[in-house]
Coordinates of C-alpha atoms in Angstrom, one line a residue:
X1 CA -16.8 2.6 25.7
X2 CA -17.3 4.1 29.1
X3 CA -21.1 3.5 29.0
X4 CA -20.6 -0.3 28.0
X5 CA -18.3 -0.7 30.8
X6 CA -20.7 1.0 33.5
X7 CA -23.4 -1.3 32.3
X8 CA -21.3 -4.2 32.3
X9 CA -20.4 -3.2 36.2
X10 CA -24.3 -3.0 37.1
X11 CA -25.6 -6.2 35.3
X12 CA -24.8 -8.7 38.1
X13 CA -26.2 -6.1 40.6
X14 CA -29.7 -5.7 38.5
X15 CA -29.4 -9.7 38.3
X16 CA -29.4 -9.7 42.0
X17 CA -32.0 -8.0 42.7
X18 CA -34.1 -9.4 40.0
X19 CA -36.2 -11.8 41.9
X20 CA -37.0 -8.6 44.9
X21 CA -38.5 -6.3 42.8
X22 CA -41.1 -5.9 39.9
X23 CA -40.0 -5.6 36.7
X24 CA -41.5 -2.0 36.5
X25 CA -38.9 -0.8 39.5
X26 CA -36.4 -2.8 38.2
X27 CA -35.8 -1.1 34.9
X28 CA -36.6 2.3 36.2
X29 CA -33.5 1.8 38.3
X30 CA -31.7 0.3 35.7
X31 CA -32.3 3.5 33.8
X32 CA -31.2 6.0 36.8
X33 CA -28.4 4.0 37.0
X34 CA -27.4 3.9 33.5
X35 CA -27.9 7.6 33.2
X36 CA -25.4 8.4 35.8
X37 CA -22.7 7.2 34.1
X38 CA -23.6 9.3 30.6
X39 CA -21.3 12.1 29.4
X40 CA -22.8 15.4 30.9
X41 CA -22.7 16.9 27.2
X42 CA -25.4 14.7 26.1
X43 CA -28.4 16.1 27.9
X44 CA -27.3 19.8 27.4
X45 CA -27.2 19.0 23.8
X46 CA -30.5 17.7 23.5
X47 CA -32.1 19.8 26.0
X48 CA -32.9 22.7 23.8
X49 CA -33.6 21.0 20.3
X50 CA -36.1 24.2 19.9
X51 CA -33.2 26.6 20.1
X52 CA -30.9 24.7 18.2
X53 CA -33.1 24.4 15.3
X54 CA -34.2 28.2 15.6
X55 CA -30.3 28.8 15.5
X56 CA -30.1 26.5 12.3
X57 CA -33.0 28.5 10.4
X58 CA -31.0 32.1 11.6
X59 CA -28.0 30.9 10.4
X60 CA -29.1 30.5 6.9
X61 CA -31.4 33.2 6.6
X62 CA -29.6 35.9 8.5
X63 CA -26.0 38.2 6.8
X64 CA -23.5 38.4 9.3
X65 CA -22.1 41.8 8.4
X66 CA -19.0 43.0 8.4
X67 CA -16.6 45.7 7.1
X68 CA -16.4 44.3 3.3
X69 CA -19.9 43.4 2.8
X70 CA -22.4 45.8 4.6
X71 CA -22.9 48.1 1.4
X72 CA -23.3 45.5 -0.6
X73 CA -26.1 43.6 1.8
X74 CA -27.8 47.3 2.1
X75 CA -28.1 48.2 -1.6
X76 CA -31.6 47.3 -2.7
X77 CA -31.9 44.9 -5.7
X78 CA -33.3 47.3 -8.2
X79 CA -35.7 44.2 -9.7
X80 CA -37.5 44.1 -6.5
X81 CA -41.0 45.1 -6.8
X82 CA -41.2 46.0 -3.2
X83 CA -40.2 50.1 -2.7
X84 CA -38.6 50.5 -0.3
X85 CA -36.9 47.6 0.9
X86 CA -37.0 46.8 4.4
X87 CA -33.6 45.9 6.7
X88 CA -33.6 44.4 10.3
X89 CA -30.3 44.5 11.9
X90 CA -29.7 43.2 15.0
X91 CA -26.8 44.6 17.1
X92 CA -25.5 42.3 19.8
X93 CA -22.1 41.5 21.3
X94 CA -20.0 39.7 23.5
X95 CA -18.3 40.3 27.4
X96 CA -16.3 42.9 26.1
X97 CA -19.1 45.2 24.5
X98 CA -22.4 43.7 25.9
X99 CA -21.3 42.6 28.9
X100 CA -22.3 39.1 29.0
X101 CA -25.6 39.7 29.1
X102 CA -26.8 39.9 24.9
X103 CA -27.0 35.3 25.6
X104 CA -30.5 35.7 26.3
X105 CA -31.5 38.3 23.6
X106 CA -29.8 36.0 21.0
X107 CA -32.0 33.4 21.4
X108 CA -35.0 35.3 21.1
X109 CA -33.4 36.9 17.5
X110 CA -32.4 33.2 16.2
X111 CA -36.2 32.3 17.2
X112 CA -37.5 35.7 15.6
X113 CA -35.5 34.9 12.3
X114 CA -37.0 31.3 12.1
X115 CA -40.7 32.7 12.2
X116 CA -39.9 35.3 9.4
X117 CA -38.6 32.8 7.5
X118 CA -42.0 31.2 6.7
X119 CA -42.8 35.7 5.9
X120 CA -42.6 36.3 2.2
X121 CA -42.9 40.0 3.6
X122 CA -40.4 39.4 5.9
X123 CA -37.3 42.2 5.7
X124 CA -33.7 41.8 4.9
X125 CA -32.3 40.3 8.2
X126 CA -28.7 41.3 9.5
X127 CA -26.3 40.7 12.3
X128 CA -23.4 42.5 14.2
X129 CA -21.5 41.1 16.7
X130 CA -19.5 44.3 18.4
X131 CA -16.8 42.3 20.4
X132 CA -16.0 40.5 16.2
X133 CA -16.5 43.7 14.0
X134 CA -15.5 46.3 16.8
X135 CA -14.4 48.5 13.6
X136 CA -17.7 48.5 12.1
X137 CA -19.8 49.4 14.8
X138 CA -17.2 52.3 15.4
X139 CA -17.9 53.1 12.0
X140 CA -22.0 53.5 12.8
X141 CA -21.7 54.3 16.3
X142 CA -23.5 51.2 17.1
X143 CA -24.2 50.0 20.7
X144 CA -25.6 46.8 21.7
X145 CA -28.2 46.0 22.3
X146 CA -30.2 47.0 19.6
X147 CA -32.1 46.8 16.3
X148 CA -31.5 49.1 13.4
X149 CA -34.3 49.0 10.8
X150 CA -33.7 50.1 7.8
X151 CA -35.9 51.4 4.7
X152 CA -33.9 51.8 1.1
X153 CA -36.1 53.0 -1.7
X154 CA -35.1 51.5 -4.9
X155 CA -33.3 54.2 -7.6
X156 CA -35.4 56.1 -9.9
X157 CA -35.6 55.7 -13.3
X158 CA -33.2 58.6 -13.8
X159 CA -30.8 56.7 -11.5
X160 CA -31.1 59.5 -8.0
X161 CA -32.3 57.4 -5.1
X162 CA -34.7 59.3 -2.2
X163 CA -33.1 59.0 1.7
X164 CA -33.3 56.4 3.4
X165 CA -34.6 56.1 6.9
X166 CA -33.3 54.5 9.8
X167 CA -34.5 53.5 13.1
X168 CA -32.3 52.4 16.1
X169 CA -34.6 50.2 18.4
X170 CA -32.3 50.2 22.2
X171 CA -33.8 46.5 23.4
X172 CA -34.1 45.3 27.2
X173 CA -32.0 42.7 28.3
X174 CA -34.8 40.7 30.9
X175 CA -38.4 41.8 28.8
X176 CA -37.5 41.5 25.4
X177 CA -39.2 38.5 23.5
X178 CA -39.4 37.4 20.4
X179 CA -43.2 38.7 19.9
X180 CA -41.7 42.2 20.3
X181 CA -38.8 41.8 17.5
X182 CA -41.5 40.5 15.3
X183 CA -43.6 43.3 16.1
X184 CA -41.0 46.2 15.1
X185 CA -42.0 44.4 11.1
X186 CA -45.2 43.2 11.5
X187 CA -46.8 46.1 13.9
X188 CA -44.1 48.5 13.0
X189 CA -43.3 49.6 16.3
X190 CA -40.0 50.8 14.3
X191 CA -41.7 53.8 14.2
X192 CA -41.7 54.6 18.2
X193 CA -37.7 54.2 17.8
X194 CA -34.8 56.7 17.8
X195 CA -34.9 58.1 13.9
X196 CA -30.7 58.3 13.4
X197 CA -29.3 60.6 11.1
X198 CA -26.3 63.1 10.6
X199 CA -22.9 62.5 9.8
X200 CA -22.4 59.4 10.5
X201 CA -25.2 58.1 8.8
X202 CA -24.1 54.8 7.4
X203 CA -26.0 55.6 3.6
X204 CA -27.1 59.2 3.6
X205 CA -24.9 60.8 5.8
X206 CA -21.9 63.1 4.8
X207 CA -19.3 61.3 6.1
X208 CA -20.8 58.3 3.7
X209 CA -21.2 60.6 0.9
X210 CA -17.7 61.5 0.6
X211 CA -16.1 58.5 1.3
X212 CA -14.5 59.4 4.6
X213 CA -17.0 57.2 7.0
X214 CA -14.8 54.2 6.7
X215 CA -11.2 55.8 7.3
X216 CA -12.9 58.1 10.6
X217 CA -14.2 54.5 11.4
X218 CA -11.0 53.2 11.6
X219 CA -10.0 56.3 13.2
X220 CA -12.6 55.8 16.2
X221 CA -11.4 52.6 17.0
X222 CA -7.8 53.2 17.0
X223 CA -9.0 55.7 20.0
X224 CA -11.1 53.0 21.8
X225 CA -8.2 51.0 22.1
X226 CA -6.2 53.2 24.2
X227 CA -6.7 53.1 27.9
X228 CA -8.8 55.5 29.7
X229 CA -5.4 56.2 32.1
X230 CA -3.2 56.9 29.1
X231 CA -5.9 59.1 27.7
X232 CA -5.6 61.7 31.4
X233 CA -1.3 61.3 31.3
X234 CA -1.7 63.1 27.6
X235 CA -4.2 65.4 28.8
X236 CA -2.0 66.5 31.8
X237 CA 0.7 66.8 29.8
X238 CA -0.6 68.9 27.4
X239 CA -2.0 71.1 30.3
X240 CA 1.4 71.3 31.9
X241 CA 2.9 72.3 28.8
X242 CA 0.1 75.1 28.1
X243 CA 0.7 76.5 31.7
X244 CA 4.0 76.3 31.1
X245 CA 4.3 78.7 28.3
X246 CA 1.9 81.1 29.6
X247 CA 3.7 81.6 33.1
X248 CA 7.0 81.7 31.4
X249 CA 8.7 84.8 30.8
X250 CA 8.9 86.5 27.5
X251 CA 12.3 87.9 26.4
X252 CA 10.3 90.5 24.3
X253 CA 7.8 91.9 26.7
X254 CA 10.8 91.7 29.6
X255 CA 12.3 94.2 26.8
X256 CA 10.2 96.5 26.5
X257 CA 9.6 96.5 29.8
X258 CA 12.9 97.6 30.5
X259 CA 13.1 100.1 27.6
X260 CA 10.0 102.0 29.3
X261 CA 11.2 101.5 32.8
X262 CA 14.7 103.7 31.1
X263 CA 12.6 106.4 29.6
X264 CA 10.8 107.1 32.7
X265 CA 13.9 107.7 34.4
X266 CA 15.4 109.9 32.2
X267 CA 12.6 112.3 32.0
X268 CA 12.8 115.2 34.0
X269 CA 9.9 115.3 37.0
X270 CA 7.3 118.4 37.4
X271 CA 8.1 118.8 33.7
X272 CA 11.4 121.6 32.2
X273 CA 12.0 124.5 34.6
X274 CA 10.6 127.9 33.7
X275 CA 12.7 130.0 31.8
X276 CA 14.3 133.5 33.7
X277 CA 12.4 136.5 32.7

């Protein structure tokens, strides 16, 4: 209704002017001046219809992942003919655990899961977002920004699975494009990336063995919410206290102390006199 009204406003003006200028200047400034009076939200919408369908494409073929439904998403689907299944996960994150600065990388993912896609080879995509599932990258001691690949050999006939392997790839925040994400699959420049493993190995680790990786999970984040300045009070604190009780006098040693101090007294010095011959 706004736009109607502008145009309505610069009709008699354009009118005006109709006989002064060609018909080529005049609707070039009729279109300037329309523009001017269009909602800002309508050229940033359309200015990136590349992006925006890119981010359409990830949406459907990449797993957000969260607490409930990252086990599930990393168990390989025993049917598969492919041994072992691939994973690409792709840690990001917000102001709070990225810093601002993951905008740029995202972009370059939704584009890199739009090309793979059109990949019937293309692996198992996934997505964590540390500032929305803070607990779960607790849980894996993930950090933004990165991308975990993942290899999960299907079960053996007699039902024992082989290890898994998983490699963290730590991603720039200027110089990474999406030619390098689709490289870590199609090149697999996983390989030059940091191998994780030990306890808190999401599948194979011992913590994820004996069902504790969740609860310590929990655990770590309960920690990351206290305050670095709260953390030093309980330290002091405790160091006081520890001082405390070793400069403190002990009623038992004072004791004994005295008890030997008695003895010495009472003893006679140079030893008992020589008897008279």
């Amino acid at each position: 209704m706004h736009l109607n009204h502008a145009l309505t406003l610069a009709l008699p003006a354009l009118c005006a002017a109709q006989a002064q200028k060609p018909l080529g200047e005049q609707a070039a400034a009729w279109f300037e001046k329309a523009k001017s009076y269009l909602p800002n939200s309508v050229p940033t919408a359309i200015q990136d219809p590349v992006g925006a369908g890119a981010a359409k494409i990830a949406a459907k073929n990449v797993t957000p992942l969260t607490m409930a439904n990252y086990e599930s998403f990393l168990t390989p689907d025993p049917n598969s003919p492919k041994s072992p299944q691939e994973y690409m996960i792709f840690v990001s994150g917000g102001n709070k655990t990225c810093g601002g600065l993951c905008t740029k990388l995202e972009k370059e993912w939704n584009e890199t899961a739009s090309i793979f896609a059109a990949d019937p080879t293309s692996p198992n995509l996934g997505y964590i977002n540390c500032d929305a599932q803070a607990v779960l990258c607790s849980t894996w001691m993930a950090k933004p920004p990165t991308i975990w690949h993942i290899q999960r050999p299907v079960a053996h006939a007699d039902q024992s699975t082989p290890a898994s392997t998983i490699h963290i790839n730590y991603l720039n925040f200027t110089e990474t494009t999406v030619g390098d994400m689709v490289a870590l699959h199609s090149g697999k420049k996983y390989e030059t990336g940091l191998i994780y493993e030990g306890y808190f190995d999401p599948i194979d680790g011992q913590l994820a063995q004996l069902g504790l990786l969740k609860p310590i999970g929990y655990v770590l984040f309960g920690f990351s919410l206290i305050p670095s300045w709260a953390f030093m009070l309980i330290i002091s604190m405790v160091s006081r206290t520890v001082i405390a009780r070793r400069t403190a006098p002990n009623p038992e040693r004072a004791q004994q102390a005295r008890q030997g101090a008695r003895s010495a007294g009472s003893a006679p010095l140079g030893g008992a006199p020589a008897a008279n011959q």
